[in-house]
Short mmCIF file of C-alpha atoms and ligand atoms in Angstrom, two decimals:
data_model
loop_
_atom_site.label_atom_id
_atom_site.label_comp_id
_atom_site.label_asym_id
_atom_site.label_seq_id
_atom_site.Cartn_x
_atom_site.Cartn_y
_atom_site.Cartn_z
CA MET A 1 0.21 0.02 -0.09
CA ASP A 2 1.22 3.49 -0.90
CA SER A 3 1.89 6.43 1.68
CA VAL A 4 -1.83 6.92 2.29
CA PRO A 5 -2.71 6.34 6.11
CA ARG A 6 -5.28 3.57 6.90
CA ILE A 7 -8.39 4.83 9.06
CA ASN A 8 -9.41 3.17 12.37
CA GLY A 9 -12.22 0.95 11.88
CA GLU A 10 -12.48 0.17 15.15
CA ARG A 11 -12.67 3.80 16.31
CA LEU A 12 -15.09 4.76 13.60
CA TRP A 13 -17.45 2.00 14.58
CA ALA A 14 -17.23 2.93 18.37
CA SER A 15 -18.46 6.51 17.24
CA LEU A 16 -21.09 5.04 15.20
CA MET A 17 -22.60 3.12 17.96
CA ALA A 18 -21.83 5.78 20.65
CA MET A 19 -24.12 8.27 18.24
CA ALA A 20 -26.69 5.71 17.78
CA ARG A 21 -27.41 5.49 21.58
CA ILE A 22 -28.98 8.96 21.44
CA GLY A 23 -32.35 8.49 20.17
CA ALA A 24 -32.24 4.69 20.26
CA THR A 25 -35.58 2.82 19.77
CA PRO A 26 -36.25 -0.27 21.50
CA ALA A 27 -36.16 -2.03 18.05
CA GLY A 28 -32.65 -1.01 17.50
CA GLY A 29 -32.88 2.12 15.29
CA CYS A 30 -32.85 5.78 16.05
CA ASN A 31 -35.49 8.54 16.49
CA ARG A 32 -33.30 11.68 16.37
CA GLN A 33 -35.59 14.11 14.61
CA ALA A 34 -33.96 17.69 13.45
CA LEU A 35 -34.18 19.95 16.18
CA THR A 36 -35.58 17.77 19.12
CA ASP A 37 -33.70 17.22 22.28
CA ALA A 38 -31.85 14.03 20.98
CA ASP A 39 -30.46 16.07 18.07
CA ARG A 40 -28.94 18.50 20.58
CA LYS A 41 -27.47 16.08 22.45
CA ALA A 42 -26.17 14.38 18.86
CA ARG A 43 -24.69 17.79 18.17
CA ASP A 44 -23.11 18.36 21.63
CA LEU A 45 -21.44 14.98 21.46
CA PHE A 46 -20.06 15.66 17.70
CA CYS A 47 -18.83 19.27 18.79
CA ARG A 48 -17.04 17.67 21.69
CA TRP A 49 -15.26 15.00 19.50
CA CYS A 50 -14.61 17.62 16.82
CA GLU A 51 -12.91 19.96 19.53
CA GLU A 52 -11.24 16.86 20.87
CA ALA A 53 -9.81 16.25 17.36
CA GLY A 54 -8.60 19.92 17.42
CA LEU A 55 -10.99 21.28 14.69
CA ALA A 56 -12.46 24.84 15.14
CA VAL A 57 -16.12 24.41 15.25
CA GLU A 58 -18.56 27.22 14.00
CA ILE A 59 -22.59 27.01 13.88
CA ASP A 60 -24.44 29.15 11.12
CA GLU A 61 -27.75 30.48 11.60
CA MET A 62 -29.44 27.28 10.23
CA GLY A 63 -27.78 25.19 12.83
CA CYS A 64 -25.25 23.61 10.31
CA ILE A 65 -21.81 22.63 12.23
CA TYR A 66 -19.09 23.30 10.26
CA ALA A 67 -15.57 22.05 12.24
CA ARG A 68 -12.39 22.94 10.63
CA ARG A 69 -8.84 21.73 10.27
CA PRO A 70 -6.13 24.21 9.01
CA GLY A 71 -4.06 23.55 5.79
CA ARG A 72 -0.24 24.27 4.97
CA GLU A 73 -1.83 26.87 2.51
CA ASP A 74 -4.84 27.55 5.04
CA HIS A 75 -6.02 30.54 2.35
CA LEU A 76 -6.95 27.89 -0.26
CA PRO A 77 -10.55 26.78 -0.53
CA ALA A 78 -11.15 24.13 1.85
CA VAL A 79 -12.14 20.39 1.07
CA ALA A 80 -15.60 19.79 2.83
CA MET A 81 -16.77 16.32 3.83
CA GLY A 82 -20.33 16.11 5.29
CA SER A 83 -23.76 14.53 5.86
CA HIS A 84 -26.17 14.87 8.39
CA LEU A 85 -26.84 13.60 12.12
CA ASP A 86 -31.05 13.95 12.29
CA THR A 87 -33.17 10.74 11.52
CA GLN A 88 -36.30 9.54 10.49
CA PRO A 89 -38.74 8.79 13.44
CA THR A 90 -38.01 5.06 12.73
CA GLY A 91 -34.66 5.72 11.17
CA GLY A 92 -31.38 3.47 11.34
CA ARG A 93 -28.18 3.85 12.77
CA PHE A 94 -26.18 4.69 9.68
CA ASP A 95 -28.20 7.14 7.55
CA GLY A 96 -26.40 10.21 7.75
CA PRO A 97 -24.06 9.55 10.77
CA LEU A 98 -21.71 7.13 8.66
CA GLY A 99 -21.01 10.41 6.71
CA VAL A 100 -20.28 13.01 9.49
CA LEU A 101 -18.72 10.38 11.39
CA ALA A 102 -16.49 8.97 8.58
CA ALA A 103 -15.47 12.51 7.69
CA LEU A 104 -14.43 12.87 11.64
CA GLU A 105 -12.36 9.67 11.40
CA VAL A 106 -10.54 11.24 8.55
CA VAL A 107 -9.41 13.97 10.70
CA ARG A 108 -8.52 11.62 13.49
CA THR A 109 -6.41 9.26 11.07
CA LEU A 110 -4.69 12.51 9.59
CA ASN A 111 -3.94 13.72 13.37
CA ASP A 112 -2.39 10.40 14.37
CA ALA A 113 -0.18 10.20 11.02
CA ASP A 114 0.80 13.82 11.75
CA ILE A 115 -0.23 15.06 8.41
CA THR A 116 -1.29 18.43 7.33
CA THR A 117 -2.97 18.62 4.13
CA ARG A 118 -2.48 21.53 1.69
CA ARG A 119 -5.86 22.85 1.77
CA PRO A 120 -7.99 23.25 4.69
CA LEU A 121 -10.52 20.48 5.47
CA VAL A 122 -14.04 21.05 7.02
CA VAL A 123 -16.57 18.33 8.34
CA VAL A 124 -20.13 19.32 8.07
CA ASN A 125 -23.18 18.51 9.88
CA TRP A 126 -26.15 19.60 7.73
CA THR A 127 -29.31 20.38 9.72
CA ASN A 128 -32.86 18.74 8.77
CA GLU A 129 -31.62 16.77 5.80
CA GLU A 130 -34.55 14.07 6.63
CA GLY A 131 -37.53 16.64 6.25
CA CYS A 132 -39.74 14.59 8.53
CA ARG A 133 -40.48 16.84 10.99
CA PHE A 134 -39.98 20.18 9.24
CA ALA A 135 -40.48 19.62 5.30
CA PRO A 136 -39.04 20.31 3.11
CA ALA A 137 -35.94 17.70 3.14
CA MET A 138 -32.47 19.11 2.61
CA LEU A 139 -33.75 22.46 4.31
CA ALA A 140 -30.24 23.99 5.54
CA SER A 141 -28.24 22.63 2.48
CA GLY A 142 -31.10 24.32 0.59
CA VAL A 143 -30.78 27.54 2.23
CA PHE A 144 -26.55 27.26 1.75
CA ALA A 145 -27.32 26.57 -1.91
CA GLY A 146 -29.75 29.66 -2.13
CA VAL A 147 -32.78 27.40 -3.04
CA PHE A 148 -34.72 28.53 0.21
CA ASP A 149 -34.68 31.86 2.05
CA ARG A 150 -33.71 31.65 5.66
CA ASP A 151 -36.88 33.09 7.15
CA TRP A 152 -38.73 30.96 5.00
CA ALA A 153 -36.76 28.17 6.47
CA TYR A 154 -37.52 29.69 9.78
CA ALA A 155 -41.33 29.64 9.45
CA ARG A 156 -41.55 25.92 8.58
CA THR A 157 -43.42 24.16 11.18
CA ASP A 158 -43.98 20.58 12.47
CA ALA A 159 -47.09 18.75 13.24
CA ASP A 160 -47.20 20.65 16.49
CA GLY A 161 -47.13 24.21 14.88
CA ARG A 162 -44.01 24.69 16.16
CA ARG A 163 -41.36 26.77 14.08
CA PHE A 164 -38.06 25.55 13.10
CA GLY A 165 -36.46 29.04 13.57
CA ASP A 166 -37.86 28.61 17.46
CA GLU A 167 -36.65 25.24 17.76
CA LEU A 168 -33.27 25.69 16.44
CA ALA A 169 -33.06 28.43 19.03
CA ARG A 170 -34.31 26.33 21.85
CA ILE A 171 -31.54 23.79 21.39
CA GLY A 172 -29.20 26.50 21.12
CA TYR A 173 -27.66 25.87 17.81
CA ARG A 174 -29.16 28.99 16.00
CA GLY A 175 -25.52 30.52 14.97
CA ARG A 176 -24.74 33.79 13.84
CA LEU A 177 -22.88 33.03 10.81
CA PRO A 178 -24.56 33.38 7.45
CA CYS A 179 -26.13 30.33 5.67
CA ARG A 180 -24.93 30.73 2.20
CA ALA A 181 -22.61 29.00 -0.42
CA ARG A 182 -18.53 28.91 0.71
CA ASP A 183 -15.96 28.87 -1.58
CA TRP A 184 -14.63 25.08 -0.92
CA ARG A 185 -12.87 23.12 -3.13
CA CYS A 186 -15.32 20.44 -3.06
CA HIS A 187 -17.79 18.59 -1.17
CA LEU A 188 -17.68 14.89 -0.47
CA GLU A 189 -20.51 12.73 1.34
CA LEU A 190 -20.23 8.98 2.17
CA HIS A 191 -23.61 7.69 2.51
CA ILE A 192 -25.01 3.91 2.67
CA GLU A 193 -26.77 3.49 -0.63
CA GLN A 194 -30.23 2.86 0.62
CA GLY A 195 -31.14 0.58 -1.75
CA PRO A 196 -30.19 -3.01 -2.88
CA VAL A 197 -27.88 -2.72 -5.98
CA LEU A 198 -24.27 -2.74 -4.32
CA GLU A 199 -25.61 -5.83 -2.15
CA ARG A 200 -26.82 -7.58 -5.06
CA GLU A 201 -23.75 -7.08 -7.17
CA GLY A 202 -21.10 -7.95 -4.51
CA LYS A 203 -19.83 -4.32 -5.04
CA VAL A 204 -18.57 -2.48 -1.89
CA ILE A 205 -18.08 1.24 -3.41
CA GLY A 206 -20.65 2.95 -5.50
CA VAL A 207 -19.28 5.98 -7.26
CA VAL A 208 -22.30 8.17 -7.15
CA THR A 209 -22.39 10.08 -10.52
CA GLY A 210 -25.63 12.27 -9.72
CA ALA A 211 -29.25 11.66 -8.35
CA GLN A 212 -32.81 11.18 -9.75
CA GLY A 213 -35.13 14.05 -9.07
CA THR A 214 -37.78 14.00 -6.24
CA ARG A 215 -41.19 15.92 -6.09
CA TRP A 216 -43.56 16.04 -3.06
CA TYR A 217 -47.08 17.02 -2.79
CA ASP A 218 -49.76 17.41 -0.40
CA LEU A 219 -53.23 16.03 -1.40
CA VAL A 220 -56.25 16.74 0.26
CA LEU A 221 -59.89 15.08 -0.50
CA ARG A 222 -62.89 16.53 0.81
CA GLY A 223 -66.49 14.87 0.95
CA ARG A 224 -69.02 15.11 3.47
CA ALA A 225 -68.87 13.46 7.13
CA SER A 226 -71.79 11.76 7.78
CA HIS A 227 -73.31 9.12 10.10
CA ALA A 228 -71.98 5.39 9.49
CA GLY A 229 -75.28 3.82 10.38
CA THR A 230 -77.77 5.81 8.33
CA THR A 231 -75.90 7.02 5.13
CA PRO A 232 -76.80 4.53 2.25
CA MET A 233 -73.78 3.75 0.18
CA GLU A 234 -74.80 5.48 -2.83
CA LEU A 235 -75.33 8.70 -1.08
CA ARG A 236 -71.77 8.88 0.51
CA ARG A 237 -69.21 11.13 -0.20
CA ASP A 238 -66.50 9.34 1.38
CA ALA A 239 -63.10 11.06 1.37
CA LEU A 240 -60.96 8.08 2.57
CA ALA A 241 -62.83 5.70 -0.16
CA GLY A 242 -61.54 7.90 -2.88
CA ALA A 243 -58.02 8.19 -1.23
CA ALA A 244 -57.81 4.47 -1.31
CA GLU A 245 -58.55 4.60 -4.88
CA ALA A 246 -56.40 7.28 -5.75
CA MET A 247 -53.44 5.69 -3.96
CA LEU A 248 -53.92 2.61 -6.30
CA ALA A 249 -54.33 4.48 -9.31
CA LEU A 250 -50.65 6.28 -8.37
CA GLU A 251 -49.34 2.89 -7.32
CA ARG A 252 -50.37 1.20 -10.96
CA ARG A 253 -49.05 4.28 -12.55
CA ALA A 254 -45.72 4.24 -10.88
CA ARG A 255 -45.38 0.58 -11.79
CA ALA A 256 -46.15 1.03 -15.23
CA THR A 257 -43.56 3.54 -15.76
CA PRO A 258 -40.16 2.26 -16.02
CA GLY A 259 -37.65 3.76 -13.54
CA ALA A 260 -40.29 5.66 -11.53
CA VAL A 261 -41.33 5.40 -7.87
CA ALA A 262 -44.29 7.07 -5.82
CA THR A 263 -45.15 6.85 -2.40
CA VAL A 264 -47.90 7.83 -0.19
CA GLY A 265 -46.08 7.97 3.21
CA THR A 266 -48.65 9.53 5.55
CA LEU A 267 -52.37 9.40 5.63
CA THR A 268 -54.53 11.33 8.21
CA VAL A 269 -58.29 11.88 8.38
CA PRO A 270 -58.53 14.93 10.71
CA ARG A 271 -61.24 14.14 13.62
CA GLY A 272 -61.94 10.73 12.01
CA ALA A 273 -64.06 8.16 13.90
CA ARG A 274 -65.08 4.79 13.53
CA ASN A 275 -68.67 5.63 13.08
CA ILE A 276 -68.31 8.60 11.01
CA VAL A 277 -67.94 8.25 6.89
CA PRO A 278 -64.63 10.26 6.41
CA GLY A 279 -65.32 13.88 5.22
CA GLU A 280 -61.64 14.80 5.03
CA VAL A 281 -58.22 13.04 3.93
CA ARG A 282 -54.62 14.38 3.99
CA LEU A 283 -51.87 12.34 2.23
CA SER A 284 -48.26 12.68 1.37
CA VAL A 285 -47.18 12.05 -1.88
CA ASP A 286 -43.34 11.60 -3.18
CA LEU A 287 -42.66 10.79 -6.53
CA ARG A 288 -39.32 10.29 -8.21
CA HIS A 289 -37.70 9.55 -11.74
CA PRO A 290 -33.99 10.07 -12.91
CA GLU A 291 -35.84 11.93 -16.04
CA GLU A 292 -37.58 15.00 -15.20
CA THR A 293 -39.58 14.86 -18.48
CA THR A 294 -41.11 11.37 -17.46
CA ALA A 295 -41.86 12.73 -13.81
CA ASP A 296 -43.74 15.70 -15.62
CA ALA A 297 -46.02 13.02 -17.51
CA LEU A 298 -46.77 10.84 -14.51
CA GLU A 299 -47.33 14.07 -12.43
CA GLN A 300 -49.92 14.93 -15.30
CA ALA A 301 -51.53 11.78 -15.56
CA PHE A 302 -51.87 11.20 -12.21
CA ALA A 303 -53.34 14.79 -11.64
CA GLU A 304 -56.07 14.11 -14.22
CA GLU A 305 -56.89 10.83 -13.19
CA LEU A 306 -57.32 12.04 -9.54
CA ALA A 307 -59.63 14.63 -10.62
CA ALA A 308 -61.86 12.17 -12.38
CA ILE A 309 -61.63 9.73 -9.21
CA ALA A 310 -62.99 12.89 -7.19
CA HIS A 311 -65.70 14.18 -9.48
CA ARG A 312 -67.33 10.65 -9.91
CA ARG A 313 -67.35 10.48 -6.15
CA GLY A 314 -68.33 13.87 -5.51
CA LEU A 315 -65.14 15.13 -3.71
CA ASP A 316 -63.27 17.91 -3.66
CA HIS A 317 -59.60 17.80 -4.07
CA ALA A 318 -56.54 19.67 -3.85
CA PHE A 319 -53.01 18.51 -5.37
CA GLU A 320 -50.30 20.86 -4.59
CA ARG A 321 -46.46 20.17 -5.44
CA ILE A 322 -44.84 21.37 -2.20
CA TRP A 323 -41.11 20.58 -3.08
CA ALA A 324 -39.20 19.26 -5.98
CA PHE A 325 -35.32 19.13 -7.03
CA ALA A 326 -34.29 17.98 -10.52
CA ALA A 327 -32.47 14.94 -11.12
CA LEU A 328 -29.01 16.41 -11.14
CA ARG A 329 -25.09 14.93 -12.16
CA PHE A 330 -22.57 15.63 -9.65
CA ASP A 331 -18.96 17.21 -10.51
CA GLU A 332 -16.56 15.31 -13.05
CA VAL A 333 -13.42 15.95 -11.03
CA CYS A 334 -14.81 15.17 -7.69
CA ILE A 335 -16.57 11.70 -9.32
CA GLU A 336 -13.10 10.77 -10.83
CA ALA A 337 -11.38 11.45 -7.51
CA VAL A 338 -14.03 8.69 -5.93
CA ARG A 339 -13.47 6.46 -8.57
CA GLN A 340 -9.53 6.69 -8.19
CA ALA A 341 -9.68 6.08 -4.76
CA ALA A 342 -12.24 3.09 -5.10
CA ALA A 343 -9.28 1.91 -7.67
CA ALA A 344 -6.49 2.39 -5.45
CA GLU A 345 -8.02 0.65 -2.59
CA GLY A 346 -8.75 -2.40 -4.85
CA LEU A 347 -12.20 -2.51 -3.73
CA PRO A 348 -15.05 -3.80 -6.35
CA TRP A 349 -16.99 -0.85 -7.38
CA ARG A 350 -19.74 0.40 -9.94
CA GLU A 351 -20.80 4.13 -10.96
CA MET A 352 -24.42 4.58 -10.09
CA VAL A 353 -27.24 7.39 -9.60
CA SER A 354 -28.79 8.14 -5.96
CA GLY A 355 -32.47 6.99 -5.77
CA ALA A 356 -32.60 9.10 -2.38
CA GLY A 357 -31.94 12.66 -2.10
CA HIS A 358 -28.77 13.83 -0.11
CA ASP A 359 -27.60 17.12 1.27
CA SER A 360 -24.99 16.85 -1.58
CA CYS A 361 -27.91 17.27 -4.23
CA TYR A 362 -28.17 20.69 -3.20
CA VAL A 363 -24.59 21.51 -1.97
CA ALA A 364 -23.44 20.52 -5.80
CA ARG A 365 -25.36 23.73 -7.04
CA VAL A 366 -22.58 25.58 -5.57
CA VAL A 367 -19.88 23.58 -4.74
CA PRO A 368 -18.19 20.65 -6.85
CA THR A 369 -19.55 17.75 -5.33
CA ALA A 370 -19.41 13.84 -5.53
CA MET A 371 -20.79 11.15 -3.11
CA ILE A 372 -19.65 7.29 -2.15
CA PHE A 373 -21.80 4.67 -1.60
CA VAL A 374 -21.25 1.58 0.57
CA PRO A 375 -23.92 -1.39 0.81
CA CYS A 376 -26.70 -1.89 3.27
CA ARG A 377 -28.54 -4.80 4.46
CA GLU A 378 -31.28 -5.98 1.73
CA GLY A 379 -30.86 -2.06 0.55
CA LEU A 380 -33.03 -1.35 3.70
CA SER A 381 -33.11 2.16 5.16
CA HIS A 382 -35.52 4.53 6.90
CA ASN A 383 -36.13 1.26 8.73
CA GLU A 384 -35.06 0.47 12.50
CA ALA A 385 -33.13 -2.62 10.92
CA GLU A 386 -31.15 -0.93 8.74
CA TRP A 387 -27.43 -2.26 8.86
CA CYS A 388 -24.07 -1.65 7.55
CA GLU A 389 -21.04 -3.92 7.98
CA PRO A 390 -18.25 -2.76 9.82
CA GLU A 391 -15.69 -3.55 7.28
CA HIS A 392 -18.07 -1.67 4.93
CA CYS A 393 -18.37 1.48 7.07
CA ALA A 394 -14.17 1.33 7.09
CA ALA A 395 -14.06 0.76 3.48
CA GLY A 396 -16.33 3.80 2.66
CA ALA A 397 -14.11 5.96 5.41
CA GLN A 398 -10.94 4.98 3.37
CA VAL A 399 -12.05 5.67 0.02
CA LEU A 400 -13.20 9.16 1.73
CA LEU A 401 -10.09 9.83 3.12
CA ARG A 402 -8.36 8.97 -0.29
CA ALA A 403 -10.51 11.38 -2.18
CA ALA A 404 -10.41 13.98 0.37
CA LEU A 405 -6.58 13.71 0.34
CA SER A 406 -6.17 13.97 -3.67
CA MET A 407 -8.56 16.94 -3.49
CA ALA A 408 -6.77 18.57 -0.81
CA GLU A 409 -3.51 18.16 -2.45
CA SER A 410 -4.80 19.19 -6.09
O1 LIG B 501 -36.13 11.34 1.23
C1 LIG B 501 -34.75 11.28 0.88
O2 LIG B 501 -34.52 10.72 -0.09
C2 LIG B 501 -34.04 11.51 1.89
O3 LIG B 501 -33.65 10.14 2.55
N1 LIG B 501 -34.28 12.39 3.07
MN1 LIG B 502 -29.41 10.48 4.53
MN1 LIG B 503 -32.82 9.42 5.23
#
């Protein structure tokens, strides 16, 4: 092996498992939603680890944490390595933390080897990547990239009506630094694939060339609440039965569109009861495809069928797109650095497009960016059983170190 230092896989694993204890769920996953007390504890632990590693820690106005390591030529644009510490309500232990803690492991390894890179390095924790508590996802990286305005982000509310800006202040992470694009040389993110491809093909590294487009919608169906015992079937305006038909139409259309995925992840019947014919239903829709024109056609076709279902059932409906980011390709120089790093490690790798959204998808708009994937068991994620083998975590961190080093010496 050449002079590149080896990361300490045991130390990385220990950090991952210590972080996973914060917001741990009985089923073995994590519930560490953005800006909760669990998120604050995770942030506090991460900041302590960064300070112990000699990094200078800064917090911006969206709560993003930037932990900086000086370079030999410290004025040069930095190499950033980041991901997120917030999780889904039934999240796993690797989605997000693997990227943040592998970046910290890169720093710890360089400290042990007494190596100072030419460019400075920055380890980043992006606030609210998941978007489950405060929609949309990738909120802070979106502000960083100029996609969202800070005050619009501050005004986002959770299901209990709590404002993002207030919760960020409450946990003590509403920094003063502006959250806006920085002139970094690049941003690299290690992440579990969250899909089955690498495992199925026996590959250890995914050289991620880009991501598919994602769209989120709110769908409301309104009929008429009425008595479950006295309302004849033919007189009902049942919003939930209409929602059921709409969901099956969405599933049918997505299955019929190669490469498309569509999900109704949440459905609520406000003030519903067992013996009331549902008068109103609210659903979330997540629709994704690698090609924007195909996603447009699928969206249009579903909207038309939805209108026909609502009309036939005497329902009113509102189908509103609340968020979207288009399919994108990452930076060629960064992709090549990841490709070379995987090859230099002698690891089986393949190029691939990310099915999931990541902070890198927004950061890529303002900073040259690429991602590294490692397999997760059965491709399972956003599930408490999410698992990544220790040797795959270590392999991913080693490739991250190599890619970061090559960019930092460029
Ligand atoms: O939804 C996504 O793709 C990401 O995991 N937040
Ligand atoms: Mn993630
Ligand atoms: Mn996720």
